[in-house]
Amino acid sequence: MKHITTVASSCIRKGEGIGCGECQASCQSACKTSCTVANQSCQNKGEKVYRPQGRKG
Amino acid sequence: MVHAFSVDGRYFALDADSGAVHMLDEMGFDAVSAIEEKGWDAAREALMSKYGEKDTEELLEELKQVKEQGLLFSYDEDLHKDGFDLGKPTVLKAMCLHVAHDCNLRCRYCFAGTGAFHGQRLLMPLEVGQKAIDMLIARSGSRKYLELDFFGGEPMMNFGVVKALVAYGKERAAEKGKTIRFTLTTNAYALDEESIDFLNREMENVVLSIDGRKEVHDALRPTAEGTGSYDISLANAKKLAQRRGQQKYYVRGTFTRNNLDFAQDVMRLAEEGFEQISVEPVVLPASSPYSILEEHLPCILEEYDRLYRLYLDSRKNGRWFSFFHFVVDLDGGPCIKKRLSGCGAGSEYVAVTPDGEIFPCHQFVGREGFSMGSVLTGELDEEMRARFAANHVLAKEACSSCWARLYCTGGCAANAQAFNGRLDKPYSLECAMERKRLECAIAAYCEERETDDNI
């Protein structure tokens, strides 16, 4: 493709086997004044927040 | 719905219903924007006059291929139909315990009336906290992971009760085969060696309130005696963050109209060595001298652009840190149910005052008409729970045409109620800032993957 590069395909999981509710309540997760869920990961997926090379931990 | 946007001279597109993200060149950006605005046929005409027939057809063919894969201009009927029902709330999974309606600081922008929530200065007795934990566990159904946040005021003013409640909660949860994840929000002013060790051992997450630059912080976060709190809070917070390996905490600042150059505060915190940073806009009524107003918005959006560049350069050049709002999980984020239901306030998540009264969340504490019951009697207003559960993003008219709705989940109900007098009409300033931050987050995700594929 010359004009468009897909960086992430569908990230919104739908259908069977979702909605277990075990993930962290979003407002509880960090700042207590924000409703964003975009930076949370699915509990069943495990922590997979981006870490560039060389980042410790 | 597709949102095509530009950050720092680069072009991106988010396909709202599927969540797919694309990078575009300028021509692709023009095409996606035109198709979204006027449809394929009209877009073709407009593009031909600018790029000529051959290039336009080649471009549109590419976009059609991506569309056929369900990654562009996708349409999920379930996300657009009326009367979407997520079901009644069944379990409680998270609780915010206001163990202290008192504080050792007197922050001038405090939404909680400098800790007392516009009422008496009180500490939560141990028995009230134990009743709250009993209630959380009893109403948690089959949920394995529960959450308990120690909040205030300043929870370290009731540290003895915090310690006792952690021990009690762990024991009671273990009896039922559950795990409570404890978290605590503190201004760090009263931390010492013992408390830092305790928090690092027992807390899944710690939120440390520091505003960034010393002059910004001290102007608005004096102690009860009127002195600056920055030096002591900073030293304690740094110690805590270092000892927990810079993981699972946030240093969390607030910006007001007085520091619309808040990127400098974020970078100051990074320079101090913090790796998990969140700096949030203050939420106050327009009458407050610190509030954010509509007229401040252009400046704030520009500041997020400035922060975006500083953030990526810093990460690339050896000072890695995470900015809460510039992180987005595009390959394993929350499922659709979570994206629709949001924070769970009032349904799965409640706040408990020092005397055991229950409110939908910490922001609602003390607001007339939002008392939901008491942990002392075990009463919980199920009608109110159902009302909050039904207030999901698909039920909000203002969100129906917004590309960001599956990322922000329709905004904060407490802010909606405070600014618009109703739960289902989001606070528009919050929406505008959230959309901008999300654009930056998506752009950062894309840009870093271009040069580094280590996830």
mmCIF file of N, CA and C in Angstrom, chain B residues 67-167:
data_model
loop_
_atom_site.group_PDB
_atom_site.id
_atom_site.type_symbol
_atom_site.label_atom_id
_atom_site.label_comp_id
_atom_site.label_asym_id
_atom_site.label_seq_id
_atom_site.Cartn_x
_atom_site.Cartn_y
_atom_site.Cartn_z
ATOM 1 N N LYS B 67 -11.105 -1.228 3.488
ATOM 2 C CA LYS B 67 -12.511 -1.254 3.901
ATOM 3 C C LYS B 67 -13.054 -2.688 3.846
ATOM 4 N N GLU B 68 -12.714 -3.393 2.792
ATOM 5 C CA GLU B 68 -13.206 -4.774 2.642
ATOM 6 C C GLU B 68 -12.678 -5.689 3.749
ATOM 7 N N GLN B 69 -11.548 -5.316 4.313
ATOM 8 C CA GLN B 69 -11.010 -6.090 5.448
ATOM 9 C C GLN B 69 -11.727 -5.750 6.759
ATOM 10 N N GLY B 70 -12.645 -4.798 6.704
ATOM 11 C CA GLY B 70 -13.391 -4.397 7.916
ATOM 12 C C GLY B 70 -12.613 -3.453 8.809
ATOM 13 N N LEU B 71 -11.606 -2.773 8.217
ATOM 14 C CA LEU B 71 -10.727 -1.931 9.029
ATOM 15 C C LEU B 71 -10.870 -0.439 8.736
ATOM 16 N N LEU B 72 -11.771 -0.108 7.850
ATOM 17 C CA LEU B 72 -11.965 1.303 7.496
ATOM 18 C C LEU B 72 -13.425 1.489 7.095
ATOM 19 N N PHE B 73 -14.031 2.540 7.591
ATOM 20 C CA PHE B 73 -15.456 2.789 7.353
ATOM 21 C C PHE B 73 -16.303 1.562 7.721
ATOM 22 N N SER B 74 -15.908 0.905 8.776
ATOM 23 C CA SER B 74 -16.695 -0.254 9.221
ATOM 24 C C SER B 74 -17.931 0.236 9.972
ATOM 25 N N TYR B 75 -18.930 -0.621 10.035
ATOM 26 C CA TYR B 75 -20.177 -0.238 10.704
ATOM 27 C C TYR B 75 -20.667 -1.429 11.495
ATOM 28 N N ASP B 76 -20.706 -1.271 12.810
ATOM 29 C CA ASP B 76 -21.205 -2.330 13.677
ATOM 30 C C ASP B 76 -22.605 -1.944 14.147
ATOM 31 N N GLU B 77 -23.591 -2.626 13.611
ATOM 32 C CA GLU B 77 -24.989 -2.290 13.886
ATOM 33 C C GLU B 77 -25.291 -2.231 15.386
ATOM 34 N N ASP B 78 -24.712 -3.154 16.124
ATOM 35 C CA ASP B 78 -24.992 -3.206 17.575
ATOM 36 C C ASP B 78 -24.604 -1.916 18.293
ATOM 37 N N LEU B 79 -23.640 -1.206 17.716
ATOM 38 C CA LEU B 79 -23.158 0.005 18.387
ATOM 39 C C LEU B 79 -23.971 1.242 18.016
ATOM 40 N N HIS B 80 -24.975 1.048 17.191
ATOM 41 C CA HIS B 80 -25.749 2.207 16.741
ATOM 42 C C HIS B 80 -27.242 2.049 16.957
ATOM 43 N N LYS B 81 -27.662 0.911 17.491
ATOM 44 C CA LYS B 81 -29.102 0.731 17.648
ATOM 45 C C LYS B 81 -29.585 1.340 18.961
ATOM 46 N N ASP B 82 -30.856 1.696 18.993
ATOM 47 C CA ASP B 82 -31.454 2.260 20.196
ATOM 48 C C ASP B 82 -31.709 1.151 21.224
ATOM 49 N N GLY B 83 -31.773 1.551 22.460
ATOM 50 C CA GLY B 83 -32.207 0.632 23.512
ATOM 51 C C GLY B 83 -31.203 -0.432 23.880
ATOM 52 N N PHE B 84 -29.932 -0.173 23.639
ATOM 53 C CA PHE B 84 -28.900 -1.145 24.022
ATOM 54 C C PHE B 84 -28.936 -1.377 25.533
ATOM 55 N N ASP B 85 -28.979 -2.613 25.924
ATOM 56 C CA ASP B 85 -29.127 -2.940 27.344
ATOM 57 C C ASP B 85 -27.928 -3.762 27.815
ATOM 58 N N LEU B 86 -27.192 -3.193 28.756
ATOM 59 C CA LEU B 86 -26.038 -3.920 29.300
ATOM 60 C C LEU B 86 -26.441 -4.814 30.471
ATOM 61 N N GLY B 87 -27.710 -4.797 30.817
ATOM 62 C CA GLY B 87 -28.179 -5.600 31.937
ATOM 63 C C GLY B 87 -28.082 -4.851 33.250
ATOM 64 N N LYS B 88 -28.742 -5.395 34.246
ATOM 65 C CA LYS B 88 -28.722 -4.740 35.556
ATOM 66 C C LYS B 88 -27.405 -5.025 36.263
ATOM 67 N N PRO B 89 -26.972 -4.084 37.100
ATOM 68 C CA PRO B 89 -25.738 -4.350 37.849
ATOM 69 C C PRO B 89 -25.960 -5.493 38.833
ATOM 70 N N THR B 90 -25.026 -6.406 38.856
ATOM 71 C CA THR B 90 -25.194 -7.559 39.747
ATOM 72 C C THR B 90 -24.183 -7.571 40.880
ATOM 73 N N VAL B 91 -22.982 -7.106 40.613
ATOM 74 C CA VAL B 91 -21.946 -7.230 41.640
ATOM 75 C C VAL B 91 -21.323 -5.871 41.962
ATOM 76 N N LEU B 92 -20.716 -5.823 43.140
ATOM 77 C CA LEU B 92 -19.801 -4.728 43.479
ATOM 78 C C LEU B 92 -18.398 -5.279 43.313
ATOM 79 N N LYS B 93 -17.526 -4.502 42.709
ATOM 80 C CA LYS B 93 -16.147 -4.996 42.572
ATOM 81 C C LYS B 93 -15.115 -4.005 43.075
ATOM 82 N N ALA B 94 -15.514 -2.758 43.240
ATOM 83 C CA ALA B 94 -14.533 -1.755 43.650
ATOM 84 C C ALA B 94 -15.147 -0.769 44.634
ATOM 85 N N MET B 95 -14.355 -0.394 45.593
ATOM 86 C CA MET B 95 -14.821 0.527 46.621
ATOM 87 C C MET B 95 -13.740 1.563 46.909
ATOM 88 N N CYS B 96 -14.176 2.780 47.106
ATOM 89 C CA CYS B 96 -13.264 3.856 47.492
ATOM 90 C C CYS B 96 -13.576 4.191 48.949
ATOM 91 N N LEU B 97 -12.660 3.889 49.814
ATOM 92 C CA LEU B 97 -12.898 4.134 51.242
ATOM 93 C C LEU B 97 -12.323 5.487 51.640
ATOM 94 N N HIS B 98 -13.187 6.384 52.050
ATOM 95 C CA HIS B 98 -12.733 7.695 52.519
ATOM 96 C C HIS B 98 -12.336 7.550 53.990
ATOM 97 N N VAL B 99 -11.131 7.076 54.200
ATOM 98 C CA VAL B 99 -10.713 6.797 55.572
ATOM 99 C C VAL B 99 -10.431 8.078 56.358
ATOM 100 N N ALA B 100 -10.267 9.176 55.650
ATOM 101 C CA ALA B 100 -10.054 10.451 56.358
ATOM 102 C C ALA B 100 -10.737 11.589 55.608
ATOM 103 N N HIS B 101 -11.719 12.169 56.219
ATOM 104 C CA HIS B 101 -12.253 13.430 55.687
ATOM 105 C C HIS B 101 -11.534 14.568 56.405
ATOM 106 N N ASP B 102 -10.250 14.550 56.249
ATOM 107 C CA ASP B 102 -9.385 15.567 56.825
ATOM 108 C C ASP B 102 -8.087 15.526 56.030
ATOM 109 N N CYS B 103 -7.341 16.593 56.096
ATOM 110 C CA CYS B 103 -6.105 16.626 55.309
ATOM 111 C C CYS B 103 -5.081 17.520 56.007
ATOM 112 N N ASN B 104 -3.810 17.172 55.787
ATOM 113 C CA ASN B 104 -2.742 17.998 56.340
ATOM 114 C C ASN B 104 -2.348 19.133 55.391
ATOM 115 N N LEU B 105 -2.929 19.127 54.196
ATOM 116 C CA LEU B 105 -2.724 20.238 53.268
ATOM 117 C C LEU B 105 -4.028 21.033 53.115
ATOM 118 N N ARG B 106 -3.901 22.192 52.542
ATOM 119 C CA ARG B 106 -5.082 23.048 52.308
ATOM 120 C C ARG B 106 -5.059 23.513 50.846
ATOM 121 N N CYS B 107 -5.109 22.546 49.944
ATOM 122 C CA CYS B 107 -4.999 22.859 48.514
ATOM 123 C C CYS B 107 -6.137 23.781 48.080
ATOM 124 N N ARG B 108 -5.761 24.816 47.364
ATOM 125 C CA ARG B 108 -6.748 25.858 47.054
ATOM 126 C C ARG B 108 -7.765 25.398 46.019
ATOM 127 N N TYR B 109 -7.428 24.370 45.242
ATOM 128 C CA TYR B 109 -8.369 23.901 44.210
ATOM 129 C C TYR B 109 -9.084 22.615 44.622
ATOM 130 N N CYS B 110 -8.988 22.224 45.879
ATOM 131 C CA CYS B 110 -9.479 20.906 46.304
ATOM 132 C C CYS B 110 -10.989 20.764 46.061
ATOM 133 N N PHE B 111 -11.373 19.726 45.299
ATOM 134 C CA PHE B 111 -12.795 19.491 45.051
ATOM 135 C C PHE B 111 -13.499 19.022 46.316
ATOM 136 N N ALA B 112 -12.714 18.577 47.283
ATOM 137 C CA ALA B 112 -13.280 18.003 48.506
ATOM 138 C C ALA B 112 -13.256 19.000 49.668
ATOM 139 N N GLY B 113 -13.205 20.288 49.365
ATOM 140 C CA GLY B 113 -13.259 21.277 50.440
ATOM 141 C C GLY B 113 -12.111 21.134 51.419
ATOM 142 N N THR B 114 -10.899 21.052 50.897
ATOM 143 C CA THR B 114 -9.662 20.816 51.670
ATOM 144 C C THR B 114 -9.757 19.582 52.557
ATOM 145 N N GLY B 115 -10.462 18.589 52.055
ATOM 146 C CA GLY B 115 -10.447 17.281 52.714
ATOM 147 C C GLY B 115 -11.710 16.928 53.463
ATOM 148 N N ALA B 116 -12.481 17.905 53.859
ATOM 149 C CA ALA B 116 -13.651 17.625 54.708
ATOM 150 C C ALA B 116 -14.914 17.378 53.895
ATOM 151 N N PHE B 117 -14.819 17.481 52.577
ATOM 152 C CA PHE B 117 -15.968 17.296 51.701
ATOM 153 C C PHE B 117 -17.144 18.179 52.137
ATOM 154 N N HIS B 118 -16.798 19.400 52.514
ATOM 155 C CA HIS B 118 -17.791 20.409 52.909
ATOM 156 C C HIS B 118 -18.613 19.987 54.123
ATOM 157 N N GLY B 119 -18.065 19.087 54.911
ATOM 158 C CA GLY B 119 -18.747 18.666 56.143
ATOM 159 C C GLY B 119 -17.769 18.701 57.298
ATOM 160 N N GLN B 120 -17.971 17.783 58.236
ATOM 161 C CA GLN B 120 -17.068 17.720 59.392
ATOM 162 C C GLN B 120 -15.759 17.036 59.030
ATOM 163 N N ARG B 121 -14.692 17.402 59.745
ATOM 164 C CA ARG B 121 -13.428 16.686 59.582
ATOM 165 C C ARG B 121 -13.495 15.414 60.417
ATOM 166 N N LEU B 122 -13.487 14.266 59.737
ATOM 167 C CA LEU B 122 -13.703 12.986 60.408
ATOM 168 C C LEU B 122 -12.682 11.947 59.938
ATOM 169 N N LEU B 123 -12.395 11.000 60.800
ATOM 170 C CA LEU B 123 -11.620 9.828 60.412
ATOM 171 C C LEU B 123 -12.539 8.611 60.454
ATOM 172 N N MET B 124 -12.329 7.683 59.549
ATOM 173 C CA MET B 124 -13.176 6.483 59.518
ATOM 174 C C MET B 124 -12.774 5.527 60.645
ATOM 175 N N PRO B 125 -13.727 5.141 61.502
ATOM 176 C CA PRO B 125 -13.409 4.135 62.513
ATOM 177 C C PRO B 125 -13.148 2.775 61.854
ATOM 178 N N LEU B 126 -12.348 1.965 62.499
ATOM 179 C CA LEU B 126 -12.015 0.643 61.960
ATOM 180 C C LEU B 126 -13.269 -0.172 61.638
ATOM 181 N N GLU B 127 -14.245 -0.128 62.530
ATOM 182 C CA GLU B 127 -15.443 -0.953 62.352
ATOM 183 C C GLU B 127 -16.189 -0.580 61.070
ATOM 184 N N VAL B 128 -16.208 0.680 60.744
ATOM 185 C CA VAL B 128 -16.891 1.111 59.512
ATOM 186 C C VAL B 128 -16.160 0.534 58.293
ATOM 187 N N GLY B 129 -14.845 0.609 58.311
ATOM 188 C CA GLY B 129 -14.065 0.045 57.210
ATOM 189 C C GLY B 129 -14.264 -1.454 57.094
ATOM 190 N N GLN B 130 -14.332 -2.124 58.217
ATOM 191 C CA GLN B 130 -14.545 -3.578 58.184
ATOM 192 C C GLN B 130 -15.917 -3.911 57.597
ATOM 193 N N LYS B 131 -16.920 -3.137 57.982
ATOM 194 C CA LYS B 131 -18.273 -3.354 57.424
ATOM 195 C C LYS B 131 -18.265 -3.135 55.910
ATOM 196 N N ALA B 132 -17.508 -2.136 55.486
ATOM 197 C CA ALA B 132 -17.435 -1.852 54.043
ATOM 198 C C ALA B 132 -16.810 -3.039 53.307
ATOM 199 N N ILE B 133 -15.730 -3.560 53.861
ATOM 200 C CA ILE B 133 -15.071 -4.713 53.232
ATOM 201 C C ILE B 133 -16.008 -5.920 53.212
ATOM 202 N N ASP B 134 -16.710 -6.134 54.312
ATOM 203 C CA ASP B 134 -17.684 -7.243 54.357
ATOM 204 C C ASP B 134 -18.710 -7.093 53.239
ATOM 205 N N MET B 135 -19.184 -5.875 53.076
ATOM 206 C CA MET B 135 -20.202 -5.620 52.051
ATOM 207 C C MET B 135 -19.647 -5.851 50.649
ATOM 208 N N LEU B 136 -18.437 -5.358 50.415
ATOM 209 C CA LEU B 136 -17.814 -5.534 49.102
ATOM 210 C C LEU B 136 -17.684 -7.019 48.772
ATOM 211 N N ILE B 137 -17.186 -7.787 49.712
ATOM 212 C CA ILE B 137 -16.985 -9.211 49.451
ATOM 213 C C ILE B 137 -18.335 -9.918 49.279
ATOM 214 N N ALA B 138 -19.283 -9.596 50.144
ATOM 215 C CA ALA B 138 -20.583 -10.273 50.101
ATOM 216 C C ALA B 138 -21.325 -10.003 48.795
ATOM 217 N N ARG B 139 -21.091 -8.829 48.221
ATOM 218 C CA ARG B 139 -21.830 -8.463 47.001
ATOM 219 C C ARG B 139 -21.001 -8.656 45.734
ATOM 220 N N SER B 140 -19.867 -9.329 45.831
ATOM 221 C CA SER B 140 -18.964 -9.403 44.675
ATOM 222 C C SER B 140 -19.240 -10.598 43.766
ATOM 223 N N GLY B 141 -20.232 -11.418 44.124
ATOM 224 C CA GLY B 141 -20.590 -12.548 43.266
ATOM 225 C C GLY B 141 -19.395 -13.429 42.965
ATOM 226 N N SER B 142 -19.203 -13.731 41.694
ATOM 227 C CA SER B 142 -18.113 -14.638 41.324
ATOM 228 C C SER B 142 -16.818 -13.901 40.983
ATOM 229 N N ARG B 143 -16.797 -12.581 41.140
ATOM 230 C CA ARG B 143 -15.573 -11.831 40.844
ATOM 231 C C ARG B 143 -14.432 -12.280 41.750
ATOM 232 N N LYS B 144 -13.299 -12.567 41.138
ATOM 233 C CA LYS B 144 -12.126 -12.963 41.926
ATOM 234 C C LYS B 144 -11.346 -11.737 42.398
ATOM 235 N N TYR B 145 -11.196 -10.758 41.500
ATOM 236 C CA TYR B 145 -10.380 -9.591 41.825
ATOM 237 C C TYR B 145 -11.267 -8.416 42.247
ATOM 238 N N LEU B 146 -11.067 -7.956 43.445
ATOM 239 C CA LEU B 146 -11.794 -6.800 43.958
ATOM 240 C C LEU B 146 -10.798 -5.669 44.184
ATOM 241 N N GLU B 147 -11.315 -4.465 44.292
ATOM 242 C CA GLU B 147 -10.432 -3.304 44.475
ATOM 243 C C GLU B 147 -10.888 -2.455 45.639
ATOM 244 N N LEU B 148 -9.943 -2.028 46.411
ATOM 245 C CA LEU B 148 -10.242 -1.167 47.550
ATOM 246 C C LEU B 148 -9.238 -0.023 47.556
ATOM 247 N N ASP B 149 -9.742 1.182 47.382
ATOM 248 C CA ASP B 149 -8.863 2.349 47.346
ATOM 249 C C ASP B 149 -8.995 3.139 48.636
ATOM 250 N N PHE B 150 -7.882 3.432 49.241
ATOM 251 C CA PHE B 150 -7.874 4.288 50.435
ATOM 252 C C PHE B 150 -7.700 5.725 49.967
ATOM 253 N N PHE B 151 -8.696 6.531 50.329
ATOM 254 C CA PHE B 151 -8.777 7.874 49.766
ATOM 255 C C PHE B 151 -9.099 8.848 50.889
ATOM 256 N N GLY B 152 -9.069 10.117 50.573
ATOM 257 C CA GLY B 152 -9.424 11.109 51.576
ATOM 258 C C GLY B 152 -10.068 12.306 50.913
ATOM 259 N N GLY B 153 -9.807 13.508 51.427
ATOM 260 C CA GLY B 153 -8.776 13.849 52.389
ATOM 261 C C GLY B 153 -7.446 13.140 52.169
ATOM 262 N N GLU B 154 -6.742 13.055 53.251
ATOM 263 C CA GLU B 154 -5.434 12.428 53.223
ATOM 264 C C GLU B 154 -5.488 11.128 54.037
ATOM 265 N N PRO B 155 -5.463 9.982 53.363
ATOM 266 C CA PRO B 155 -5.632 8.707 54.077
ATOM 267 C C PRO B 155 -4.534 8.418 55.091
ATOM 268 N N MET B 156 -3.339 9.036 54.893
ATOM 269 C CA MET B 156 -2.268 8.760 55.847
ATOM 270 C C MET B 156 -2.553 9.379 57.208
ATOM 271 N N MET B 157 -3.568 10.231 57.301
ATOM 272 C CA MET B 157 -3.960 10.755 58.616
ATOM 273 C C MET B 157 -4.678 9.687 59.437
ATOM 274 N N ASN B 158 -5.009 8.583 58.794
ATOM 275 C CA ASN B 158 -5.662 7.467 59.486
ATOM 276 C C ASN B 158 -4.925 6.176 59.145
ATOM 277 N N PHE B 159 -3.600 6.259 59.209
ATOM 278 C CA PHE B 159 -2.756 5.161 58.737
ATOM 279 C C PHE B 159 -2.963 3.875 59.553
ATOM 280 N N GLY B 160 -3.192 4.011 60.832
ATOM 281 C CA GLY B 160 -3.426 2.829 61.669
ATOM 282 C C GLY B 160 -4.619 2.032 61.168
ATOM 283 N N VAL B 161 -5.674 2.725 60.808
ATOM 284 C CA VAL B 161 -6.859 2.046 60.288
ATOM 285 C C VAL B 161 -6.583 1.451 58.906
ATOM 286 N N VAL B 162 -5.811 2.162 58.099
ATOM 287 C CA VAL B 162 -5.435 1.612 56.781
ATOM 288 C C VAL B 162 -4.733 0.271 56.960
ATOM 289 N N LYS B 163 -3.757 0.241 57.859
ATOM 290 C CA LYS B 163 -3.004 -1.002 58.065
ATOM 291 C C LYS B 163 -3.915 -2.127 58.562
ATOM 292 N N ALA B 164 -4.788 -1.776 59.505
ATOM 293 C CA ALA B 164 -5.685 -2.795 60.058
ATOM 294 C C ALA B 164 -6.667 -3.294 58.995
ATOM 295 N N LEU B 165 -7.109 -2.400 58.134
ATOM 296 C CA LEU B 165 -8.068 -2.804 57.095
ATOM 297 C C LEU B 165 -7.413 -3.663 56.012
ATOM 298 N N VAL B 166 -6.159 -3.412 55.732
ATOM 299 C CA VAL B 166 -5.456 -4.270 54.773
ATOM 300 C C VAL B 166 -5.373 -5.697 55.329
ATOM 301 N N ALA B 167 -4.997 -5.802 56.587
ATOM 302 C CA ALA B 167 -4.904 -7.135 57.202
ATOM 303 C C ALA B 167 -6.272 -7.817 57.221
#
